Short mmCIF file of C-alpha atoms and ligand atoms in Angstrom, two decimals:
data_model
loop_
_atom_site.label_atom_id
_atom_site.label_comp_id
_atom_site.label_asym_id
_atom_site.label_seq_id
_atom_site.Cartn_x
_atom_site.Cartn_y
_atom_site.Cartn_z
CA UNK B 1 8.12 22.30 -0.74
CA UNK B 2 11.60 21.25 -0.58
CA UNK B 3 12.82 18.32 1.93
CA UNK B 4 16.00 16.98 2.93
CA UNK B 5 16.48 13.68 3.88
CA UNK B 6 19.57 11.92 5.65
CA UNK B 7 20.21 8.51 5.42
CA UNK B 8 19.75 6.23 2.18
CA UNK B 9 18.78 3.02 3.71
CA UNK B 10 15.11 1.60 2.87
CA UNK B 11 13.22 4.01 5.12
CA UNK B 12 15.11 6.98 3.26
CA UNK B 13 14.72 6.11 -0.33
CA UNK B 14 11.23 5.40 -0.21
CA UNK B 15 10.80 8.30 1.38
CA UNK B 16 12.26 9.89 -1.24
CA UNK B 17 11.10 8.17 -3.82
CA UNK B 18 6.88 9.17 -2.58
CA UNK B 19 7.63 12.41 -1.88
CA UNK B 20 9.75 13.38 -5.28
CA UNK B 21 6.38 11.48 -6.82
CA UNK B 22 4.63 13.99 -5.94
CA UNK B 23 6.55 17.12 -6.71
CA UNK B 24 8.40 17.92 -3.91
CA UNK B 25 11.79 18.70 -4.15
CA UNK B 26 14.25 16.26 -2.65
CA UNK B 27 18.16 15.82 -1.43
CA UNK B 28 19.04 12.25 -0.09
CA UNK B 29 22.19 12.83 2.07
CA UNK B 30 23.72 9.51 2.50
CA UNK B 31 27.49 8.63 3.88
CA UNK B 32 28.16 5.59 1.88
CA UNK B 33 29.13 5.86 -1.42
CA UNK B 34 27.37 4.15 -4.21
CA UNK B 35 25.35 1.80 -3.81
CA UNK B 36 23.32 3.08 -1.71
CA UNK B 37 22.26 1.76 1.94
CA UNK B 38 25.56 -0.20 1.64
CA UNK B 39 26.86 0.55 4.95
CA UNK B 40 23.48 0.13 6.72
CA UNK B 41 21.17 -2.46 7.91
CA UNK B 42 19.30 -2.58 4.68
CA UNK B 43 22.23 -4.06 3.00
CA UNK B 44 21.99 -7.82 5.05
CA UNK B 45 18.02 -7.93 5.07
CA UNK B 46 16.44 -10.78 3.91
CA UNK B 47 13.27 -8.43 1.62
CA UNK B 48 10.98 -10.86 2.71
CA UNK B 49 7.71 -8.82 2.44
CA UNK B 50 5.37 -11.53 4.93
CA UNK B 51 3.06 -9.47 6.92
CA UNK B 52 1.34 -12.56 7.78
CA UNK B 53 4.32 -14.59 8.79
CA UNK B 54 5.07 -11.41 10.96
CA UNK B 55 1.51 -11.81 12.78
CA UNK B 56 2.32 -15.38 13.38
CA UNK B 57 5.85 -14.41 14.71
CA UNK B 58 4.20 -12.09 17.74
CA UNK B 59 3.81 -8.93 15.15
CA UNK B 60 1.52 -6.25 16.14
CA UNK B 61 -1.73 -5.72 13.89
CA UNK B 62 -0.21 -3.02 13.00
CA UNK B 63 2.77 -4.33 11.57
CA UNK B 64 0.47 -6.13 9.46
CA UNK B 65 -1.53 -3.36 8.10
CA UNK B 66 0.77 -1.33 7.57
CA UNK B 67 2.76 -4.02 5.47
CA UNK B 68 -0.55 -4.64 3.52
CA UNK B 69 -0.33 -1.40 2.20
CA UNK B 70 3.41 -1.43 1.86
CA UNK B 71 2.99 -4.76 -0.40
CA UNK B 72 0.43 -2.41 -2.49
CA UNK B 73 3.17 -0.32 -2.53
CA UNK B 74 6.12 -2.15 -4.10
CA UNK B 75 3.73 -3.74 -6.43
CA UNK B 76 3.10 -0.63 -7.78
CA UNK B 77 6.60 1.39 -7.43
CA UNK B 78 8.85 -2.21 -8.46
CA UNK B 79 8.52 -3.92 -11.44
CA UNK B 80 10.85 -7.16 -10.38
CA UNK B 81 8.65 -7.86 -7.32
CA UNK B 82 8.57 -11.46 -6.60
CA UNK B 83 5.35 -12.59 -5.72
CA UNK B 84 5.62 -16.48 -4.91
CA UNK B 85 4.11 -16.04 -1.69
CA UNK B 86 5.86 -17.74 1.42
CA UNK B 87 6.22 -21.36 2.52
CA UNK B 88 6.30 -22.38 5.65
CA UNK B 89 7.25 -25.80 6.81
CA UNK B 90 8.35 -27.94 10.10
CA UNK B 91 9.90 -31.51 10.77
CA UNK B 92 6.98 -33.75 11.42
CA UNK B 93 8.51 -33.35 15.33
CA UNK B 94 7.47 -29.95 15.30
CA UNK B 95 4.16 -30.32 13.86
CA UNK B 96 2.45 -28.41 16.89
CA UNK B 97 4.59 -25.24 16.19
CA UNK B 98 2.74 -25.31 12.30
CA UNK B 99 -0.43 -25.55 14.55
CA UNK B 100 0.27 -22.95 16.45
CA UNK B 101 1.97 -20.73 14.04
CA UNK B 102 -1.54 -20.65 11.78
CA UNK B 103 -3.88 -19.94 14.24
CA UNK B 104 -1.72 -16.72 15.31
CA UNK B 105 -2.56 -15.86 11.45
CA UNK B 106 -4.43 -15.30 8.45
CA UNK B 107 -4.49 -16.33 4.48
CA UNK B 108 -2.53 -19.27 4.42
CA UNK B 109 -3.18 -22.07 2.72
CA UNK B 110 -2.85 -25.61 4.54
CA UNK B 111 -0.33 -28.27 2.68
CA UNK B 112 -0.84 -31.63 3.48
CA UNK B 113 1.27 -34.78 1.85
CA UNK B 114 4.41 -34.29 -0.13
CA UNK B 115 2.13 -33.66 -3.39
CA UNK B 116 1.18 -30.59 -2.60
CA UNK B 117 4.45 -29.38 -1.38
CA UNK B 118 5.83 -30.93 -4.75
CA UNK B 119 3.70 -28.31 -6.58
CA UNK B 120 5.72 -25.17 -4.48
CA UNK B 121 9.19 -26.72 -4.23
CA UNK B 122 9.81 -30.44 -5.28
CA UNK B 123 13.17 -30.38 -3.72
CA UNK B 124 11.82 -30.07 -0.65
CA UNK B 125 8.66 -32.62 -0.69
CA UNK B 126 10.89 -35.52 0.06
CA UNK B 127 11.71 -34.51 3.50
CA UNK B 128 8.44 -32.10 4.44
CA UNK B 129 5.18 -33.75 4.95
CA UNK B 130 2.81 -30.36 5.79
CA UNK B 131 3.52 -26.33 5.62
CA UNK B 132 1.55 -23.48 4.80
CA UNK B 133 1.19 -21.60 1.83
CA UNK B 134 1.07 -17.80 2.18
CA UNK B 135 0.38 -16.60 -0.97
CA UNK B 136 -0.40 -13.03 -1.00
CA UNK B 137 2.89 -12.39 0.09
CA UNK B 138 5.64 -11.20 -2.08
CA UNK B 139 9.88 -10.33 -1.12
CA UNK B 140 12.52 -8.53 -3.11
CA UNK B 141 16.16 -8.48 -2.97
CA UNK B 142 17.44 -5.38 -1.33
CA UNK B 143 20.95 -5.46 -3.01
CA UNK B 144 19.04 -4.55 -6.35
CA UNK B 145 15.91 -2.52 -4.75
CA UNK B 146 18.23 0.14 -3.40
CA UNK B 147 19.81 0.71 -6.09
CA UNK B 148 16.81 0.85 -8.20
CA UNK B 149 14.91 3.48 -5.71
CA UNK B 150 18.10 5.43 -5.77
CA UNK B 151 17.80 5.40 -9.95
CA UNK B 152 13.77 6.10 -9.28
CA UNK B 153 14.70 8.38 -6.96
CA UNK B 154 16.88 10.90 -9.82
CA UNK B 155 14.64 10.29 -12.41
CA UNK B 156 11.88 11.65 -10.65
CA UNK B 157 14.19 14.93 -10.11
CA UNK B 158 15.37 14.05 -6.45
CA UNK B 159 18.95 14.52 -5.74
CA UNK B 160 21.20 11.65 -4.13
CA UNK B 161 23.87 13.13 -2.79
CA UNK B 162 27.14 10.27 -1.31
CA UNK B 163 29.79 10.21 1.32
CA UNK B 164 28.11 12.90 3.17
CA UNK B 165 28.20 10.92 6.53
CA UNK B 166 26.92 14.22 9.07
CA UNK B 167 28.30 14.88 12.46
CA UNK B 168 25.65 16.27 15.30
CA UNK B 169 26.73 19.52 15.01
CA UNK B 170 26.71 19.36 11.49
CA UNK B 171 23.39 18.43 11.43
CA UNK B 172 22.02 21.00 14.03
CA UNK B 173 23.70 24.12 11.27
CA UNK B 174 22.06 22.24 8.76
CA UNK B 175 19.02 21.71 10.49
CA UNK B 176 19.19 25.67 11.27
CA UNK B 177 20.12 26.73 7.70
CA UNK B 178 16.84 24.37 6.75
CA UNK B 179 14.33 26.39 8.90
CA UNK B 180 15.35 29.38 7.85
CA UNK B 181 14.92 28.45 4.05
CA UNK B 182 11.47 26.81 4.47
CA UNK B 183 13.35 23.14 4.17
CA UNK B 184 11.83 19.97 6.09
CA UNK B 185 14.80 17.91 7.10
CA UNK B 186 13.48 14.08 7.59
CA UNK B 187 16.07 12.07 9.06
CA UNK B 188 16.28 8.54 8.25
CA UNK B 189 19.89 7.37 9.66
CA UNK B 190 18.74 3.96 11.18
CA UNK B 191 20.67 3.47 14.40
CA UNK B 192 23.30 6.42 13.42
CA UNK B 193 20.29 8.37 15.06
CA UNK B 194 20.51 6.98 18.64
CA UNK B 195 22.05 10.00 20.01
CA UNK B 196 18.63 12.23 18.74
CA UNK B 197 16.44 9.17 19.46
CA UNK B 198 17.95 7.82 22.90
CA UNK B 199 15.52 5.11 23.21
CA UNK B 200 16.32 3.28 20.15
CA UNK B 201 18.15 0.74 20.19
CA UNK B 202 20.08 -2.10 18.35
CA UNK B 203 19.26 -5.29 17.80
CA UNK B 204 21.82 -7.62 15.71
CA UNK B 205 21.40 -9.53 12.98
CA UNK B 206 23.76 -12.17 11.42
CA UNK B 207 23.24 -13.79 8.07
CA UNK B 208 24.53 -16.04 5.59
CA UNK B 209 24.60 -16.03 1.63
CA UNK B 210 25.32 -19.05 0.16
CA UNK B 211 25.51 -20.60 -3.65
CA UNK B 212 24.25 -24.00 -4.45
CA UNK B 213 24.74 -25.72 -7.56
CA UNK B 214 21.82 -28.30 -6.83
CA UNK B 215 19.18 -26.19 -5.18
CA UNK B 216 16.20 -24.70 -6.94
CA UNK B 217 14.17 -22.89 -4.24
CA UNK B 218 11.67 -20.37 -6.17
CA UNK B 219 10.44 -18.68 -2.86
CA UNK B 220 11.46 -17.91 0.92
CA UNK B 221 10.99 -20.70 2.99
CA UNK B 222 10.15 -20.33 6.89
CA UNK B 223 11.69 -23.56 9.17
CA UNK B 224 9.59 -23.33 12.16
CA UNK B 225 11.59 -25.00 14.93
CA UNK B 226 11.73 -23.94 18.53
CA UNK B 227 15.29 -23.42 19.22
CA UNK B 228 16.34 -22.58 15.62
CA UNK B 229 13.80 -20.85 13.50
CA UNK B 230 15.06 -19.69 9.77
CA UNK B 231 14.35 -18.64 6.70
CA UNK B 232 15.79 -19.13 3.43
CA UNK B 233 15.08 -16.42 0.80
CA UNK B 234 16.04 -17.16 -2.94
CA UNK B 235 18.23 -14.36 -4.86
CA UNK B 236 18.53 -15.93 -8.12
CA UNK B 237 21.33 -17.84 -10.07
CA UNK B 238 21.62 -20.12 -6.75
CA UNK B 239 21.96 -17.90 -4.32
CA UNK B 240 20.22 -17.89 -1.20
CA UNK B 241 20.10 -15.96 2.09
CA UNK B 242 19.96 -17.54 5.13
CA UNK B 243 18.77 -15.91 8.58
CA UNK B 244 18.89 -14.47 10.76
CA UNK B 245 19.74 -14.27 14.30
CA UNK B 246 18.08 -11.55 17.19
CA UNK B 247 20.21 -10.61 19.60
CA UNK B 248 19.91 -7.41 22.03
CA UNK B 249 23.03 -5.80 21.06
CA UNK B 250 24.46 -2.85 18.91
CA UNK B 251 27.25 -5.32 18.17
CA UNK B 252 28.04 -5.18 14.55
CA UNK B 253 30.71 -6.67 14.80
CA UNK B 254 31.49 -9.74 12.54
CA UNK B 255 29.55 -13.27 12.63
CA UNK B 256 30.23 -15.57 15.43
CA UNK B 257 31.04 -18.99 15.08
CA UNK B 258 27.54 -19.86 17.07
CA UNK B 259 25.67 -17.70 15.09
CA UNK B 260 27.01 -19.44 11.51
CA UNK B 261 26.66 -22.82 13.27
CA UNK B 262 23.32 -22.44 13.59
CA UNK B 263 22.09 -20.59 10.98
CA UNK B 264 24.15 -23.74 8.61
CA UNK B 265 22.72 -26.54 10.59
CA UNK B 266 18.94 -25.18 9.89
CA UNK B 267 19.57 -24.59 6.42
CA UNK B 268 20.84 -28.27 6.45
CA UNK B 269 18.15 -29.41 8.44
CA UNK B 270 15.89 -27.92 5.64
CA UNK B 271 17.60 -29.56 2.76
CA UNK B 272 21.24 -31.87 3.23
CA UNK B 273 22.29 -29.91 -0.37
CA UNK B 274 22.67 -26.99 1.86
CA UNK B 275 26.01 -29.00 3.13
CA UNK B 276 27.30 -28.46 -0.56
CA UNK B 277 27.18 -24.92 -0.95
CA UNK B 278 29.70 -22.20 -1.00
CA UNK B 279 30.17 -19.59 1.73
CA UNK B 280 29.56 -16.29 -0.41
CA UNK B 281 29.35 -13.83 2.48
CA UNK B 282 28.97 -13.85 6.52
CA UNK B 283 27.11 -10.70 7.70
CA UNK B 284 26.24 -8.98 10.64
CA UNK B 285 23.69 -5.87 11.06
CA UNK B 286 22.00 -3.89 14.04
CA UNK B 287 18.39 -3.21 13.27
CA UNK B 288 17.17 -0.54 14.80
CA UNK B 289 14.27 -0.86 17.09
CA UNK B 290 11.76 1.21 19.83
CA UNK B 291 11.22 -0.45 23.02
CA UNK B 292 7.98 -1.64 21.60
CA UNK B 293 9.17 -2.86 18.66
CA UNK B 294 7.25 -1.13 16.49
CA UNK B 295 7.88 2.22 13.64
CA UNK B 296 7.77 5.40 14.61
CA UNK B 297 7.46 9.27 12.85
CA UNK B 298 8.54 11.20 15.40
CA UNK B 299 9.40 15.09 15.39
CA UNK B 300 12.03 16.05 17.71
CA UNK B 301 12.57 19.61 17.22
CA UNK B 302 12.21 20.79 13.57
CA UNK B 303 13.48 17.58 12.80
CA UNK B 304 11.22 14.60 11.66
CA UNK B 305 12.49 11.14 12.09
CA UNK B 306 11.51 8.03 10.25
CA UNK B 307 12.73 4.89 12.42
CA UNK B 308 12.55 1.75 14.28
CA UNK B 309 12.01 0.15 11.42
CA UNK B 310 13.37 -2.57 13.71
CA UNK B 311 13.22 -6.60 11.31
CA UNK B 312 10.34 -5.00 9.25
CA UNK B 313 12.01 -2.25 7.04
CA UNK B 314 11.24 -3.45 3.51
CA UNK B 315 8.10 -4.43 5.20
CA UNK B 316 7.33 -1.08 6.18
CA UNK B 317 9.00 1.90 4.44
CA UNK B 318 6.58 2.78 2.07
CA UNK B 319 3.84 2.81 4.09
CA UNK B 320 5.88 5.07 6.74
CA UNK B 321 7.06 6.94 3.70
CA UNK B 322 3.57 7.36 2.15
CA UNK B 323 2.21 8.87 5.77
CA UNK B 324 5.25 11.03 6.12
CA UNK B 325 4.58 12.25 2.47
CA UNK B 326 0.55 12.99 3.49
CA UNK B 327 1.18 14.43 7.22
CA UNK B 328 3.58 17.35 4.89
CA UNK B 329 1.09 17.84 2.41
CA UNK B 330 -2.15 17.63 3.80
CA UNK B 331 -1.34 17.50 7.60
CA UNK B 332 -3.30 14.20 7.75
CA UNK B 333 -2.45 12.88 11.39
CA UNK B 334 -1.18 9.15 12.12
CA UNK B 335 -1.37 8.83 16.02
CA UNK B 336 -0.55 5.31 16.22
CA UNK B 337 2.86 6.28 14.34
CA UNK B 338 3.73 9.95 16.06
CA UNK B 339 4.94 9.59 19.02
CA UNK B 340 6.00 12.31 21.45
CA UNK B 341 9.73 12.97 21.62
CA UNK B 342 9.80 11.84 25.27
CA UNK B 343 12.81 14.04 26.51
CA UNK B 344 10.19 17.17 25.34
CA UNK B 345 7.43 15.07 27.43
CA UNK B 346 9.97 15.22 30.53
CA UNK B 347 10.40 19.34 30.10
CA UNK B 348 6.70 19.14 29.75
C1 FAD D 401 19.90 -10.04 8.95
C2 FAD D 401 18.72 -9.13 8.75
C3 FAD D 401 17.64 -9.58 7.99
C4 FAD D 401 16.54 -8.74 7.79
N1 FAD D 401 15.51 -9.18 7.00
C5 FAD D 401 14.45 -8.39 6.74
C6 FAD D 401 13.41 -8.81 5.89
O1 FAD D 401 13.44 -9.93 5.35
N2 FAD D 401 12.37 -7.96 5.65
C7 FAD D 401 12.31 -6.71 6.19
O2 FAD D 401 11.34 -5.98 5.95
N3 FAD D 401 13.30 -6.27 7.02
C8 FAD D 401 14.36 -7.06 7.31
N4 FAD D 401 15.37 -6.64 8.13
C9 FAD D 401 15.23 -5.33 8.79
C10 FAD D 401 15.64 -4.20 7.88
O3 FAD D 401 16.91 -4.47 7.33
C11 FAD D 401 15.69 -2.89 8.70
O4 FAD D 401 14.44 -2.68 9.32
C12 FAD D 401 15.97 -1.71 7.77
O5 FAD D 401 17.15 -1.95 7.04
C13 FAD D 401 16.09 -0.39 8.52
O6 FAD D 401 16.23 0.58 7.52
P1 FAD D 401 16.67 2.07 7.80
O7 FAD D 401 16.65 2.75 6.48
O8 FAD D 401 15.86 2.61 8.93
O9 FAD D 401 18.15 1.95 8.37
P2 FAD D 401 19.51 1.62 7.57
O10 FAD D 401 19.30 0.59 6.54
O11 FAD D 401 20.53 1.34 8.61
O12 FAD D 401 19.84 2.97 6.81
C14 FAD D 401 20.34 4.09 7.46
C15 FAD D 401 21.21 4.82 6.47
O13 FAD D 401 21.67 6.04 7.07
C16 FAD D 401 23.02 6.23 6.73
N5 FAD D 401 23.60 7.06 7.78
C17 FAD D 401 23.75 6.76 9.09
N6 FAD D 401 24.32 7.78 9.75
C18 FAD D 401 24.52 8.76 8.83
C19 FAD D 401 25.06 10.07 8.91
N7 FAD D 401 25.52 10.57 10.06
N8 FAD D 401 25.13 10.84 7.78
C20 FAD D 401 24.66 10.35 6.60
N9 FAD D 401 24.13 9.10 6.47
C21 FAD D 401 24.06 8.32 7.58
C22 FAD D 401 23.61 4.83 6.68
O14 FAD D 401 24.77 4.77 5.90
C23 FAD D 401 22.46 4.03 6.08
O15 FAD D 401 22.54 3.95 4.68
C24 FAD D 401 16.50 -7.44 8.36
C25 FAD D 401 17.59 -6.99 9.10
C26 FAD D 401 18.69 -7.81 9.29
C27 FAD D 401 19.86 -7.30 10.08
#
């Protein structure tokens, strides 16, 4: 079998990735140029891999399974996985949205007394009195998983093919040319597929990275808060990402000055050395998302489409990509993931 996939964000590269691990023949068609995913929303994500703190944050069930599996996943496929698990903390104010946050959710582990929050993160024990430890869960950083899974990705005898950024009617002649030679086209272009998938749509995210000097955070760390929840995810070397905003828009245009605001008054509220560090980057990306909010494989014409990978995609791609990779091979249906193109519903 020989597949062609467009679009190198997350969703595409690990879809590449499973299916060249198993023999198939694969061409990544992706506009950027190196590295990949670089002009998508995988680029700004957070690769916080917290199926649990998803369930707590009004996740389906099955945003949690299928991150369960997708945690299996990466601890297989990645070898600098880091698996610190997830804190989660609140100002002793907001003690009722810890409450509330762990009965919406499973495996954590309760923190009481600035001890026991020592023995995560002594930075932050001074100022935190109770949080939750999630332990089973894991997070990467995307800028050096996509890169990686693009490496994987040749190694295993895939092709990665840049600055091939296809127009519709390019696609439909290569779409044609595909049928005729046997080829499955998957397309995996994020948002750039709205006009095949016209109920997808954007929903923007704005984040910061900054560098501290001081700080020594070893794992991401959830503020709950009820106007201004964020998370801080560690990259290494002092630098940490700090997000994100939702906002129903296709906006990707640059950060606003509310948006950094808040996003640097949490990240002080979580710890004042946060008021020290440098700006590194402001950025702003549309995740694409179904009305439900939840993935879909969806075949619209000979074309299948991997999407809505919506805040979840590190979360989610291998799981999406190992189903895609077993509904090819063995025709194994997933009918809480294929959904009906709705416009062939309509004609219906
Ligand atoms: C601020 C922020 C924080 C986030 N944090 C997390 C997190 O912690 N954990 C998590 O799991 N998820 C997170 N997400 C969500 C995650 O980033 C998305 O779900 C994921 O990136 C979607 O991946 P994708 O591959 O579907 O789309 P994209 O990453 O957008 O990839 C699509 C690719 O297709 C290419 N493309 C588009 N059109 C064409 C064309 N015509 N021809 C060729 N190529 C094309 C693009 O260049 C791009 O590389 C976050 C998102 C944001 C914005």
């Amino acid at each position: 079998m020989q597949v062609t996939i467009i679009g190198g964000g997350i969703a595409g590269l690990c879809c590449g990735v499973e299916l060249a691990g198993r023999g198939i023949g694969v061409e990544l068609l992706e506009r950027s140029s190196p590295p990949p995913g670089s002009q998508g929303c995988s680029w700004c994500a957070g690769g916080m891999l917290a199926p649990w703190c998803e369930l707590a944050d009004g996740g389906e069930p099955l945003i949690a399974e299928l991150g369960r599996e997708s945690l299996a996943w990466w601890r297989t496929h990645y070898p600098d996985l880091c698996s610190q698990g997830t804190l989660v903390l609140a100002a002793a104010r907001d003690r009722a949205e810890l409450t509330h946050f762990a009965q919406r959710t499973q495996h954590w582990r309760q923190l009481e007394g600035t001890a026991q929050i020592a023995e995560l993160e002594p930075q932050l024990a001074e100022r935190h009195e109770s949080g939750l430890h999630l332990a089973a869960e894991a997070h990467v950083d995307p800028r050096r998983v996509l890169p990686f899974l693009a490496e994987r990705l040749r190694v295993l005898g895939g092709e990665l093919r840049h600055g091939v950024e296809l127009t519709e009617d390019e696609l439909v002649t290569l779409v044609e040319a595909a049928t005729r030679h046997g080829r499955v086209v998957i397309d995996c272009r994020g948002l750039g597929a709205r006009a095949a998938l016209p109920d997808l749509r954007g929903v923007r995210g704005e984040m910061l990275l900054l560098h501290s000097r001081e700080l020594r955070l070893h794992r991401p760390v959830r503020l709950l808060h009820p106007r201004l929840p964020l998370y801080v995810v560690p990259r290494g070397e002092g630098v940490y990402l700090v997000g994100a905003t939702m906002i129903e828009s296709d906006d990707a245009g640059a950060v606003t000055a509310r948006a950094a605001l808040e996003l640097l008054s949490a990240a002080y509220a979580l710890h004042p050395a946060f008021g020290e560090a440098r700006i590194l980057e402001l950025g702003a990306q549309v995740r694409p998302a179904f009305p439900d909010n939840l993935p879909q494989i969806r075949r619209v014409g000979a074309v299948w489409h991997i999407n809505g990978l919506y805040r979840h995609g590190f979360l989610l791609a291998p799981a999406l990509a190992w189903r895609m990779a077993e509904m090819l091979q063995h025709g194994r249906s997933y009918p809480e993931l294929t959904h009906e193109d709705p416009a062939q519903r309509r004609l219906a």
